[in-house]
């Protein structure tokens, strides 16, 4: 059974992950276009308080979805390096595993630092 699981993992790396990589890139682009639509709506529309809050919730949701896709893409880029390496050796695989762990820790510890509006930094948890 372990051999079957290992072969399925290899299939994921060489077949499924490259497909997923492209799907993720398309998803990020769609999110960015949706964010742009919402920003233009906020700029040009006259919204009441309820509508403004609905736009805030929609923006928060699409930005959350975009962040999740970007995090997955960051991990898939490591997998993509294995594909581009030709026949991977133990050194390449160990490096990829180490990089994957490092990126996952960075993603877990990530916190945004305000670039301009430093007065708002305390609102971010």
PDB file of C-alpha atoms in Angstrom:
ATOM      1  CA  UNK A   1       0.000   0.000   0.000  1.00  0.00           C
ATOM      2  CA  UNK A   2       2.871   2.416   0.728  1.00  0.00           C
ATOM      3  CA  UNK A   3       4.137   2.040  -2.839  1.00  0.00           C
ATOM      4  CA  UNK A   4       0.725   2.943  -4.257  1.00  0.00           C
ATOM      5  CA  UNK A   5       0.520   6.033  -2.037  1.00  0.00           C
ATOM      6  CA  UNK A   6       4.033   7.048  -3.063  1.00  0.00           C
ATOM      7  CA  UNK A   7       3.167   6.707  -6.762  1.00  0.00           C
ATOM      8  CA  UNK A   8       0.031   8.771  -6.235  1.00  0.00           C
ATOM      9  CA  UNK A   9       2.151  11.459  -4.566  1.00  0.00           C
ATOM     10  CA  UNK A  10       4.529  11.448  -7.547  1.00  0.00           C
ATOM     11  CA  UNK A  11       1.538  11.808  -9.875  1.00  0.00           C
ATOM     12  CA  UNK A  12       0.378  14.782  -7.842  1.00  0.00           C
ATOM     13  CA  UNK A  13       3.759  16.502  -8.135  1.00  0.00           C
ATOM     14  CA  UNK A  14       4.196  15.875 -11.873  1.00  0.00           C
ATOM     15  CA  UNK A  15       0.593  15.955 -13.156  1.00  0.00           C
ATOM     16  CA  UNK A  16      -1.917  17.475 -10.747  1.00  0.00           C
ATOM     17  CA  UNK A  17       0.134  20.268  -9.169  1.00  0.00           C
ATOM     18  CA  UNK A  18       1.144  21.888 -12.474  1.00  0.00           C
ATOM     19  CA  UNK A  19      -2.542  21.991 -13.448  1.00  0.00           C
ATOM     20  CA  UNK A  20      -3.464  23.381 -10.045  1.00  0.00           C
ATOM     21  CA  UNK A  21      -0.702  26.009 -10.362  1.00  0.00           C
ATOM     22  CA  UNK A  22      -2.370  27.421 -13.472  1.00  0.00           C
ATOM     23  CA  UNK A  23      -5.824  27.271 -11.860  1.00  0.00           C
ATOM     24  CA  UNK A  24      -4.495  29.197  -8.864  1.00  0.00           C
ATOM     25  CA  UNK A  25      -2.916  31.875 -11.060  1.00  0.00           C
ATOM     26  CA  UNK A  26      -6.242  32.312 -12.879  1.00  0.00           C
ATOM     27  CA  UNK A  27      -8.074  32.479  -9.555  1.00  0.00           C
ATOM     28  CA  UNK A  28      -5.750  35.189  -8.262  1.00  0.00           C
ATOM     29  CA  UNK A  29      -6.295  37.208 -11.435  1.00  0.00           C
ATOM     30  CA  UNK A  30     -10.083  36.889 -11.035  1.00  0.00           C
ATOM     31  CA  UNK A  31      -9.827  38.041  -7.416  1.00  0.00           C
ATOM     32  CA  UNK A  32      -7.731  41.052  -8.435  1.00  0.00           C
ATOM     33  CA  UNK A  33     -10.307  42.017 -11.060  1.00  0.00           C
ATOM     34  CA  UNK A  34     -13.099  41.644  -8.513  1.00  0.00           C
ATOM     35  CA  UNK A  35     -11.178  43.823  -6.044  1.00  0.00           C
ATOM     36  CA  UNK A  36     -10.773  46.432  -8.759  1.00  0.00           C
ATOM     37  CA  UNK A  37     -14.530  46.350  -9.437  1.00  0.00           C
ATOM     38  CA  UNK A  38     -15.281  46.832  -5.742  1.00  0.00           C
ATOM     39  CA  UNK A  39     -12.770  49.678  -5.449  1.00  0.00           C
ATOM     40  CA  UNK A  40     -14.377  51.457  -8.393  1.00  0.00           C
ATOM     41  CA  UNK A  41     -17.802  50.920  -6.896  1.00  0.00           C
ATOM     42  CA  UNK A  42     -16.628  52.522  -3.640  1.00  0.00           C
ATOM     43  CA  UNK A  43     -15.072  55.380  -5.584  1.00  0.00           C
ATOM     44  CA  UNK A  44     -18.007  56.219  -7.848  1.00  0.00           C
ATOM     45  CA  UNK A  45     -21.184  54.943  -6.180  1.00  0.00           C
ATOM     46  CA  UNK A  46     -23.157  56.699  -3.495  1.00  0.00           C
ATOM     47  CA  UNK A  47     -23.772  54.023  -0.897  1.00  0.00           C
ATOM     48  CA  UNK A  48     -25.755  54.182   2.311  1.00  0.00           C
ATOM     49  CA  UNK A  49     -24.296  52.715   5.518  1.00  0.00           C
ATOM     50  CA  UNK A  50     -25.769  49.277   4.924  1.00  0.00           C
ATOM     51  CA  UNK A  51     -24.537  49.113   1.326  1.00  0.00           C
ATOM     52  CA  UNK A  52     -21.113  50.368   2.436  1.00  0.00           C
ATOM     53  CA  UNK A  53     -20.905  47.610   5.007  1.00  0.00           C
ATOM     54  CA  UNK A  54     -21.916  45.041   2.383  1.00  0.00           C
ATOM     55  CA  UNK A  55     -19.079  46.311   0.148  1.00  0.00           C
ATOM     56  CA  UNK A  56     -16.670  46.043   3.083  1.00  0.00           C
ATOM     57  CA  UNK A  57     -17.740  42.432   3.692  1.00  0.00           C
ATOM     58  CA  UNK A  58     -17.438  41.603  -0.030  1.00  0.00           C
ATOM     59  CA  UNK A  59     -13.964  43.176  -0.185  1.00  0.00           C
ATOM     60  CA  UNK A  60     -12.846  41.324   2.923  1.00  0.00           C
ATOM     61  CA  UNK A  61     -14.073  38.002   1.525  1.00  0.00           C
ATOM     62  CA  UNK A  62     -12.409  38.402  -1.869  1.00  0.00           C
ATOM     63  CA  UNK A  63      -9.132  39.544  -0.275  1.00  0.00           C
ATOM     64  CA  UNK A  64      -9.240  36.531   2.060  1.00  0.00           C
ATOM     65  CA  UNK A  65      -9.807  34.230  -0.933  1.00  0.00           C
ATOM     66  CA  UNK A  66      -6.915  35.919  -2.780  1.00  0.00           C
ATOM     67  CA  UNK A  67      -4.588  35.437   0.228  1.00  0.00           C
ATOM     68  CA  UNK A  68      -5.479  31.754   0.441  1.00  0.00           C
ATOM     69  CA  UNK A  69      -4.750  31.326  -3.275  1.00  0.00           C
ATOM     70  CA  UNK A  70      -1.462  33.220  -2.988  1.00  0.00           C
ATOM     71  CA  UNK A  71      -0.389  31.029  -0.069  1.00  0.00           C
ATOM     72  CA  UNK A  72      -1.168  27.890  -2.067  1.00  0.00           C
ATOM     73  CA  UNK A  73       0.656  29.286  -5.095  1.00  0.00           C
ATOM     74  CA  UNK A  74       3.722  29.970  -2.961  1.00  0.00           C
ATOM     75  CA  UNK A  75       3.811  26.291  -1.978  1.00  0.00           C
ATOM     76  CA  UNK A  76       3.141  25.080  -5.514  1.00  0.00           C
ATOM     77  CA  UNK A  77       6.083  27.150  -6.772  1.00  0.00           C
ATOM     78  CA  UNK A  78       8.351  24.921  -4.694  1.00  0.00           C
ATOM     79  CA  UNK A  79       6.766  21.845  -6.275  1.00  0.00           C
ATOM     80  CA  UNK A  80       7.219  23.446  -9.690  1.00  0.00           C
ATOM     81  CA  UNK A  81      10.971  23.646  -9.070  1.00  0.00           C
ATOM     82  CA  UNK A  82      11.034  19.857  -8.707  1.00  0.00           C
ATOM     83  CA  UNK A  83       9.313  19.544 -12.100  1.00  0.00           C
ATOM     84  CA  UNK A  84      11.795  21.915 -13.720  1.00  0.00           C
ATOM     85  CA  UNK A  85      14.780  20.054 -12.270  1.00  0.00           C
ATOM     86  CA  UNK A  86      14.391  17.115 -14.635  1.00  0.00           C
ATOM     87  CA  UNK A  87      15.191  13.959 -12.715  1.00  0.00           C
ATOM     88  CA  UNK A  88      15.164  15.080  -9.087  1.00  0.00           C
ATOM     89  CA  UNK A  89      17.810  13.743  -6.761  1.00  0.00           C
ATOM     90  CA  UNK A  90      17.790  13.463  -2.988  1.00  0.00           C
ATOM     91  CA  UNK A  91      19.421  16.883  -2.552  1.00  0.00           C
ATOM     92  CA  UNK A  92      16.738  18.646  -4.645  1.00  0.00           C
ATOM     93  CA  UNK A  93      13.929  16.841  -2.815  1.00  0.00           C
ATOM     94  CA  UNK A  94      15.382  17.588   0.625  1.00  0.00           C
ATOM     95  CA  UNK A  95      15.805  21.246  -0.335  1.00  0.00           C
ATOM     96  CA  UNK A  96      12.191  21.391  -1.511  1.00  0.00           C
ATOM     97  CA  UNK A  97      10.949  19.807   1.715  1.00  0.00           C
ATOM     98  CA  UNK A  98      12.965  22.281   3.783  1.00  0.00           C
ATOM     99  CA  UNK A  99      11.743  25.211   1.697  1.00  0.00           C
ATOM    100  CA  UNK A 100       8.160  23.997   2.034  1.00  0.00           C
ATOM    101  CA  UNK A 101       8.443  23.870   5.823  1.00  0.00           C
ATOM    102  CA  UNK A 102      10.021  27.320   5.904  1.00  0.00           C
ATOM    103  CA  UNK A 103       7.290  28.865   3.718  1.00  0.00           C
ATOM    104  CA  UNK A 104       4.540  27.207   5.750  1.00  0.00           C
ATOM    105  CA  UNK A 105       5.998  28.665   8.963  1.00  0.00           C
ATOM    106  CA  UNK A 106       6.299  32.115   7.371  1.00  0.00           C
ATOM    107  CA  UNK A 107       2.692  31.925   6.199  1.00  0.00           C
ATOM    108  CA  UNK A 108       1.550  30.927   9.664  1.00  0.00           C
ATOM    109  CA  UNK A 109       3.450  33.821  11.294  1.00  0.00           C
ATOM    110  CA  UNK A 110       2.630  36.427   8.615  1.00  0.00           C
ATOM    111  CA  UNK A 111       1.329  39.815   9.709  1.00  0.00           C
ATOM    112  CA  UNK A 112       0.849  42.877   7.536  1.00  0.00           C
ATOM    113  CA  UNK A 113       2.812  46.025   8.377  1.00  0.00           C
ATOM    114  CA  UNK A 114       1.196  49.293   7.351  1.00  0.00           C
ATOM    115  CA  UNK A 115       3.173  51.195   4.735  1.00  0.00           C
ATOM    116  CA  UNK A 116       1.567  54.601   5.142  1.00  0.00           C
ATOM    117  CA  UNK A 117      -1.260  54.492   7.686  1.00  0.00           C
ATOM    118  CA  UNK A 118       0.810  53.533  10.729  1.00  0.00           C
ATOM    119  CA  UNK A 119      -2.001  54.853  12.937  1.00  0.00           C
ATOM    120  CA  UNK A 120      -4.068  51.818  11.851  1.00  0.00           C
ATOM    121  CA  UNK A 121      -1.439  49.157  12.674  1.00  0.00           C
ATOM    122  CA  UNK A 122      -2.894  48.476  16.122  1.00  0.00           C
ATOM    123  CA  UNK A 123      -6.176  47.352  14.504  1.00  0.00           C
ATOM    124  CA  UNK A 124      -4.460  44.370  12.861  1.00  0.00           C
ATOM    125  CA  UNK A 125      -4.267  41.331  15.067  1.00  0.00           C
TER     126      UNK A 125
END
